[in-house]
Structure formats: C-alpha cells, structure tokens
Short mmCIF file of the C-alpha atoms (twelve columns), coordinates in Angstrom:
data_MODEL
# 
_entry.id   MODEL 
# 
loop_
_atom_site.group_PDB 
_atom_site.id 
_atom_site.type_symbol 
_atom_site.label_atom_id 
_atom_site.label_alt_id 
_atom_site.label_comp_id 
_atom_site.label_asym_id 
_atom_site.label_seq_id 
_atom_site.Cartn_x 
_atom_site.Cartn_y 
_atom_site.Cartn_z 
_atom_site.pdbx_PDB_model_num 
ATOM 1   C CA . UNK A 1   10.392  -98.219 3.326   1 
ATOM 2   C CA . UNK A 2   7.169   -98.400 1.412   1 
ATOM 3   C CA . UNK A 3   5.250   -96.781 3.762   1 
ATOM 4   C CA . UNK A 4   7.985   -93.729 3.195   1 
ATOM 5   C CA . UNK A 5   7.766   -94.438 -0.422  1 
ATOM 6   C CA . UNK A 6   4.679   -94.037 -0.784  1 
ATOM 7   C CA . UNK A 7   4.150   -90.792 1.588   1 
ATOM 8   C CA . UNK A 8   6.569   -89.456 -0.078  1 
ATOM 9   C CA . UNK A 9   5.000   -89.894 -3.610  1 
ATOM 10  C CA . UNK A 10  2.216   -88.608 -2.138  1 
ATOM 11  C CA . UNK A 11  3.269   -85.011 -0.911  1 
ATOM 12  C CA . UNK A 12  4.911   -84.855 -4.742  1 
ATOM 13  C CA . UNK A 13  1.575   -84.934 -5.867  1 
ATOM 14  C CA . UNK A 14  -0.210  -82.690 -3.534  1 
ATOM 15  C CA . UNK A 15  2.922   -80.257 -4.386  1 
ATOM 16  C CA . UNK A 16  2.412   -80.760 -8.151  1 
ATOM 17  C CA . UNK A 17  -1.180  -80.481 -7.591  1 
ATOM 18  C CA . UNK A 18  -0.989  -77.467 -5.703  1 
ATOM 19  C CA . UNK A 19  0.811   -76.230 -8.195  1 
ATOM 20  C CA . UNK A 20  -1.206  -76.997 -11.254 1 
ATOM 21  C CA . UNK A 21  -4.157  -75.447 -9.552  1 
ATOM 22  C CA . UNK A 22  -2.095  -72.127 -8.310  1 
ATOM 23  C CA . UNK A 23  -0.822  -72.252 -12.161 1 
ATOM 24  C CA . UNK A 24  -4.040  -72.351 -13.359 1 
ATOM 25  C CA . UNK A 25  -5.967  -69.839 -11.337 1 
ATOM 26  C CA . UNK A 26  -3.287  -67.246 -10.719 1 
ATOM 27  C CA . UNK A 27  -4.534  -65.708 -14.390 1 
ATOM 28  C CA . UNK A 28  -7.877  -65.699 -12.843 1 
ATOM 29  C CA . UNK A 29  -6.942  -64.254 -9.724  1 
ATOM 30  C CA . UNK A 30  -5.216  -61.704 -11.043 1 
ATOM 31  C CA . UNK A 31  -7.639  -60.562 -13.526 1 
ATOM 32  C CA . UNK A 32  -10.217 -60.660 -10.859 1 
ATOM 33  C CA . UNK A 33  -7.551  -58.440 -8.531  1 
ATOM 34  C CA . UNK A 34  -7.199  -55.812 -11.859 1 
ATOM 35  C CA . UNK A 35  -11.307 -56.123 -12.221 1 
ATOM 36  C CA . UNK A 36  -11.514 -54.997 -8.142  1 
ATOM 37  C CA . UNK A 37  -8.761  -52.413 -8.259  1 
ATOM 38  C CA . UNK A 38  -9.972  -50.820 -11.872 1 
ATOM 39  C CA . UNK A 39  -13.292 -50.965 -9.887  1 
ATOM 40  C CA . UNK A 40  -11.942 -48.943 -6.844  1 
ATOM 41  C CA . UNK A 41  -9.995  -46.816 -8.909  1 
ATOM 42  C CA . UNK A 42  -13.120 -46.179 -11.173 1 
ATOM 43  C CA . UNK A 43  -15.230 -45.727 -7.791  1 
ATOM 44  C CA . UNK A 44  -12.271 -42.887 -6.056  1 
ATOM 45  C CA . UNK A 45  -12.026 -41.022 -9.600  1 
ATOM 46  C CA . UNK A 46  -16.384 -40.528 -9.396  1 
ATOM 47  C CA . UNK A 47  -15.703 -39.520 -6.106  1 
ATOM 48  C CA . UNK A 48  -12.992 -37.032 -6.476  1 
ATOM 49  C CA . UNK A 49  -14.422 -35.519 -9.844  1 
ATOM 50  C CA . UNK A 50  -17.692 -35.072 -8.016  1 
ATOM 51  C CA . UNK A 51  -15.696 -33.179 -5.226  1 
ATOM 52  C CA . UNK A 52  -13.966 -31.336 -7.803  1 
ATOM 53  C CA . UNK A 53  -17.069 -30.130 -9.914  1 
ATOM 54  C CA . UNK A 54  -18.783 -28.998 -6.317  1 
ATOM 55  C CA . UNK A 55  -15.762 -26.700 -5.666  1 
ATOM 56  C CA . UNK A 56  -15.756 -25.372 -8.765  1 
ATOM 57  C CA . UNK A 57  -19.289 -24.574 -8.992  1 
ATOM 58  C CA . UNK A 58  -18.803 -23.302 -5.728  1 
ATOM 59  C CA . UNK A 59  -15.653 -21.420 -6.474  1 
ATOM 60  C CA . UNK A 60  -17.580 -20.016 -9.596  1 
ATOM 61  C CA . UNK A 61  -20.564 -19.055 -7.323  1 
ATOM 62  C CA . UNK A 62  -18.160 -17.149 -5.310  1 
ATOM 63  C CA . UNK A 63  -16.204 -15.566 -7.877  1 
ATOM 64  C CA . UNK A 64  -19.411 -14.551 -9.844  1 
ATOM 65  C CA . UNK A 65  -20.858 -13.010 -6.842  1 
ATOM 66  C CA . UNK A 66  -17.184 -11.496 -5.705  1 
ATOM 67  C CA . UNK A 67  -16.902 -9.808  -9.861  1 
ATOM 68  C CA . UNK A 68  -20.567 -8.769  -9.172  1 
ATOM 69  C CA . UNK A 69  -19.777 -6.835  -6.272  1 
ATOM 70  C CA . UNK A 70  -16.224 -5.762  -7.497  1 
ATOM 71  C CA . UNK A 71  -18.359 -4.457  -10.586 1 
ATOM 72  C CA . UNK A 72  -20.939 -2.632  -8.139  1 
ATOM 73  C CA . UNK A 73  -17.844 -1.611  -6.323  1 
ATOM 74  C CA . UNK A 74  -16.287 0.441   -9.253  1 
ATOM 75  C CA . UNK A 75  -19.452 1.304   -10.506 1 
ATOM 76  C CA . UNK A 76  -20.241 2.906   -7.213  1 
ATOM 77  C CA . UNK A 77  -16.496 4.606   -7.120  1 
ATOM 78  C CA . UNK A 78  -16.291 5.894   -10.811 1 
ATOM 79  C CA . UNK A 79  -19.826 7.354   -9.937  1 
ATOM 80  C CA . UNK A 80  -18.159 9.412   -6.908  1 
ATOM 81  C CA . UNK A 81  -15.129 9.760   -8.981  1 
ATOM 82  C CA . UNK A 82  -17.198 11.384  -11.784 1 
ATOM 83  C CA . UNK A 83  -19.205 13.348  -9.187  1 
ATOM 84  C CA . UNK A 84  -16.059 14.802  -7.540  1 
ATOM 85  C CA . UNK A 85  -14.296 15.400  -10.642 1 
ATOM 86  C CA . UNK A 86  -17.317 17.497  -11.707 1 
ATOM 87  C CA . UNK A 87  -16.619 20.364  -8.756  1 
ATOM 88  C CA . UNK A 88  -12.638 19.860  -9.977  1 
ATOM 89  C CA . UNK A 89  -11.743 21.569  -12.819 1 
ATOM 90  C CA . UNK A 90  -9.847  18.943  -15.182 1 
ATOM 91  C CA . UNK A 91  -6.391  20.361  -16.465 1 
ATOM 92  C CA . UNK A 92  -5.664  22.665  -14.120 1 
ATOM 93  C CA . UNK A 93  -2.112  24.143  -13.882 1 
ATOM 94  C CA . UNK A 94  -1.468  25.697  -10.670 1 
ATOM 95  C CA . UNK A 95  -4.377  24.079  -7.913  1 
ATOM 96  C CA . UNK A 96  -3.489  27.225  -5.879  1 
ATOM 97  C CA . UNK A 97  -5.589  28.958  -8.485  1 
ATOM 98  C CA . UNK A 98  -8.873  26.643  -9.315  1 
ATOM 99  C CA . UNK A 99  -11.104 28.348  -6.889  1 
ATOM 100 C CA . UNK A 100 -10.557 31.413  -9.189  1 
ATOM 101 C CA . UNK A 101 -10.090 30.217  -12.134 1 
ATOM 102 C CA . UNK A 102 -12.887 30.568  -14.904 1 
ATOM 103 C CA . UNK A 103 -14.368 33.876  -13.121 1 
ATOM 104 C CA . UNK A 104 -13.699 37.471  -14.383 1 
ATOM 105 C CA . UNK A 105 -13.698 39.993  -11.296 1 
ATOM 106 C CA . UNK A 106 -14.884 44.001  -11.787 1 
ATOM 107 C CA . UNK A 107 -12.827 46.486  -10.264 1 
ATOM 108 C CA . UNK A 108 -15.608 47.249  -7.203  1 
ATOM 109 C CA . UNK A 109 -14.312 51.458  -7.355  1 
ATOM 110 C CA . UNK A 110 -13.376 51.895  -11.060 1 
ATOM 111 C CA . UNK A 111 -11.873 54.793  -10.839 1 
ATOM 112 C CA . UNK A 112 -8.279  53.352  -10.362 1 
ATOM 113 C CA . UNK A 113 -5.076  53.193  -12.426 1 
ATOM 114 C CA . UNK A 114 -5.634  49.492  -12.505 1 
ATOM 115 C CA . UNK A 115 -7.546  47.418  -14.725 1 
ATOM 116 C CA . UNK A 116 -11.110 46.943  -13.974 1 
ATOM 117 C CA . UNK A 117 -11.127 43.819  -15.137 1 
ATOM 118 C CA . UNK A 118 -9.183  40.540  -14.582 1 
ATOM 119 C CA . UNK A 119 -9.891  36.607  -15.436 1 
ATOM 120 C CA . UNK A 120 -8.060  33.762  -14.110 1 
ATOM 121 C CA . UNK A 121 -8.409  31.280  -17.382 1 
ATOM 122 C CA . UNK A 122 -10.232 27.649  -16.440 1 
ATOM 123 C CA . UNK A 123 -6.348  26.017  -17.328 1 
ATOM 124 C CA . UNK A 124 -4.950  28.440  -14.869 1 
ATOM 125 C CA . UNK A 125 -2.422  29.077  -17.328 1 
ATOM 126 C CA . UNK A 126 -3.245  32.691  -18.294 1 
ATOM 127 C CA . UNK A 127 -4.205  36.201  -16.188 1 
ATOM 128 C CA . UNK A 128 -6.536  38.501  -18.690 1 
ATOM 129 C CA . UNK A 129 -6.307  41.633  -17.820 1 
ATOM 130 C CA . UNK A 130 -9.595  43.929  -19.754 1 
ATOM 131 C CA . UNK A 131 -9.208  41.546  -22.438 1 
ATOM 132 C CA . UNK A 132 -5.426  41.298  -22.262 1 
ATOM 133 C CA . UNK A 133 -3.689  37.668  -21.848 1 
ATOM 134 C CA . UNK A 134 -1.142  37.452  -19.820 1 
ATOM 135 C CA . UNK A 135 1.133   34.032  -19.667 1 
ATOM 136 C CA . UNK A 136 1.314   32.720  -15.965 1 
ATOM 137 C CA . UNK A 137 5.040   31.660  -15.462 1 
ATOM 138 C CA . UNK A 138 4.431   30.664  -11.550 1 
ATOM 139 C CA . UNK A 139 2.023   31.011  -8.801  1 
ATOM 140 C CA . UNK A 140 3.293   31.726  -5.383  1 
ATOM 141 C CA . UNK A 141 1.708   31.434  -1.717  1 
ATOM 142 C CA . UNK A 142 2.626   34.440  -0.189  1 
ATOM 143 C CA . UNK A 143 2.081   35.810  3.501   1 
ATOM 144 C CA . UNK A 144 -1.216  37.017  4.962   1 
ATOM 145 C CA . UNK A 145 -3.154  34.413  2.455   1 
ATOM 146 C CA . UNK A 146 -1.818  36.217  -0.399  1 
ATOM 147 C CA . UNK A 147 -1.716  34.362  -3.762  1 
ATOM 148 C CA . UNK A 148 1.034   36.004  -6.019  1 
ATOM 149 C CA . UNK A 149 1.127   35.484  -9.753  1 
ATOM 150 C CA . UNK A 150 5.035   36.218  -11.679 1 
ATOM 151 C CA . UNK A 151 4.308   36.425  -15.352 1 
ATOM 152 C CA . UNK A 152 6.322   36.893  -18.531 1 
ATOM 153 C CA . UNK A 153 8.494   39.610  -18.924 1 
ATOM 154 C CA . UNK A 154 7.764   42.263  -21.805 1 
ATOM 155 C CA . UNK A 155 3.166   42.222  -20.609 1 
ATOM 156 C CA . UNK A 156 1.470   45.126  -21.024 1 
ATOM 157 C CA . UNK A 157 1.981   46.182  -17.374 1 
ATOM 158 C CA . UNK A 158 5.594   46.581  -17.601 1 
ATOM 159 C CA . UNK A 159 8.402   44.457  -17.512 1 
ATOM 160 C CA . UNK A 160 7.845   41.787  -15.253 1 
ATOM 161 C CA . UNK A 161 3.805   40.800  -14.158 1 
ATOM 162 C CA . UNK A 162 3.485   41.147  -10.449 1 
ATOM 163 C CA . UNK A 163 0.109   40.332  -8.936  1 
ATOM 164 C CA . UNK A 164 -1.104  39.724  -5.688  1 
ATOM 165 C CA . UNK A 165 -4.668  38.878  -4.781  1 
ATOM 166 C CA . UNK A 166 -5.927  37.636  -1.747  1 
ATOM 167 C CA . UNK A 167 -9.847  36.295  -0.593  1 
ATOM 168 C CA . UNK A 168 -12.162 38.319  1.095   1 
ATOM 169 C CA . UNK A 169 -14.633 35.419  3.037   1 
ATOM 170 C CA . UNK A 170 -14.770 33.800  -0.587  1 
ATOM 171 C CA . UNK A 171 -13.333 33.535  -3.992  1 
ATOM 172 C CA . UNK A 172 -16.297 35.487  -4.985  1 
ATOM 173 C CA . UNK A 173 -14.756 38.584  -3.737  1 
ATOM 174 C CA . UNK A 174 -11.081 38.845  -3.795  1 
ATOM 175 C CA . UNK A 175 -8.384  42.052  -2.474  1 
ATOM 176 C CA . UNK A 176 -5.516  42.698  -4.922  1 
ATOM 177 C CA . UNK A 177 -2.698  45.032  -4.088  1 
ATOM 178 C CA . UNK A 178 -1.443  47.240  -6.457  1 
ATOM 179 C CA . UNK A 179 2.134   49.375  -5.461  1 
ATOM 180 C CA . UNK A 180 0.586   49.502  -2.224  1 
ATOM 181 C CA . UNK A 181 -2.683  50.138  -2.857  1 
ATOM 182 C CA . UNK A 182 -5.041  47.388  -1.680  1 
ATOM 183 C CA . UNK A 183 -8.212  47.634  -4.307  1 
ATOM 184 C CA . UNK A 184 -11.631 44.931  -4.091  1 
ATOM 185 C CA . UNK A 185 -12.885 43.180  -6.799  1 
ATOM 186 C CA . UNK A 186 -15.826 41.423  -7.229  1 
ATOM 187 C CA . UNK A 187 -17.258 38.573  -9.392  1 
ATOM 188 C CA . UNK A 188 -20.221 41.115  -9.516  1 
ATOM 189 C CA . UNK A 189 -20.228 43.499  -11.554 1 
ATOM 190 C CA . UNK A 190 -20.670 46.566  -10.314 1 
ATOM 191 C CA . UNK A 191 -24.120 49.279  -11.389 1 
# 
C-alpha cells in the first residue's frame, strides 16, 4: 500500500509540476507566438505593399503613356478636324448650297431680262440679286440636278422668289432657268 502511496504522491507532483511550469511559461509562449505572428504579419504586409507600389508605378507608367497617346490622339484629330472644317463653311443653313455659297456669278450674255448678277451669302441664308437681298425660306433638290431656291413672298421679282440653278462641270459655272429660258452664269466676270 506504500508502494501505491507513494506512486501515487508522486504523479501528484509531476501533475502539479507540470503544471507550475505550463503556468509559468504559457505567458512566455504566448508572447513569443504574438512576437512570431506580428513578425509574419509585419513580413506579408512588406511584401504585399511592395507588390502594390510595383503595380501602381506600373499602372501609372501605363496610364501616363496611354494619356500621352490619347493626348497625341486628339491632338492629331482636332488637327484634321480643324483642317476639314477649314474647306467647310461654319454656319451654314442649307448644305445643298455651300458649294455656292460666298461667290457672286455674272450673267455670261447680259443682255437678258434677268439680273446679271446673283450671290449665294456664306450663311446660305440670303440670294442677292444686283445688290438686292433676298430671304431664303427653303432650298429644294429638284430633277435633272437642279437646286431650287422658294423665297419670301412680296421680293423684288414678284410675289413669290422662284429660282432654279443647276452646275455646269463645277460650281464655278452654274445654268439658271428663268420662265423657260435656261441662261449661264459664271463666277467670271465677263469683258
């Protein structure tokens, strides 16, 4: 019985001794366990901000470079813009008319009943006949390339403008028609 006495004093202590030393180390170990893991922690967060600054100087590489050429890019298109906007004429009311408009054409045989003179303002907006204005109310597309031009009532040519002008191989020289009378006129004026 002493023999199981004494065994069994003996595993109390080891327990309570096991214990003391767990007791007084866990602190320790668990500091050291926080030290390790702050550590790694530390160590990942170097790692991913390092990642994160090369993708953003990369990213900013790329997006400097991608404004650079999006800047070349409009550059290069508001140059074309500007170039084709300098054959258009800006403010133009009826298109139909802008390969006329801003040009006076002479009568070619001036010995007509019909002014020798017309001009097609640059804003399409008015017909001058010799140095009358006339208010362009619409612009139609007629048959055999004929352009016709309806002005206000109450012009100096009656009660209602009627004109009708076609090309002849350019806008330089143009055929109007007059009560059946087809008449040339030129953006030359004539000797």
């Amino acid at each position: 019985m002493r023999k199981n006495n004494s065994i069994l004093m003996i595993l109390i202590i080891v327990i309570i001794a096991s214990l003391i030393v767990w007791k007084v180390d866990t602190p320790n170990l668990i500091s050291k366990n926080k030290e390790i893991s702050t550590e790694k922690v530390s160590k990942k967060v170097k790692k991913e901000s390092k990642k994160i600054k090369k993708k953003e100087t990369s990213e900013s590489k790329s997006s400097s470079s991608t404004e650079t050429s999006s800047s070349v890019e409009s550059e290069s298109s508001s140059e074309s813009s500007s170039e084709s906007t300098s054959s258009v004429q800006p403010s133009v009311k009826y298109p139909a008319l802008q390969n006329y408009a801003g040009k006076t054409y002479y009568a070619v045989d001036t010995d007509i009943g019909f002014p020798t003179t017309f001009t097609i303002t640059s804003d399409t907006e008015t017909l001058v006949f010799d140095g009358k204005h006339e208010l362009i109310k619409s612009v139609v597309l007629g048959d055999s390339g004929f352009i016709a031009l309806v002005g206000e009532t109450g012009h100096s040519m009656g009660t209602t403008l009627s004109f009708e002008f076609r090309p002849l191989g350019s806008s330089d020289e143009v055929e109007v028609v007059n009560q059946g009378q087809y008449l040339t006129y030129s953006t030359t004026m004539p000797e």
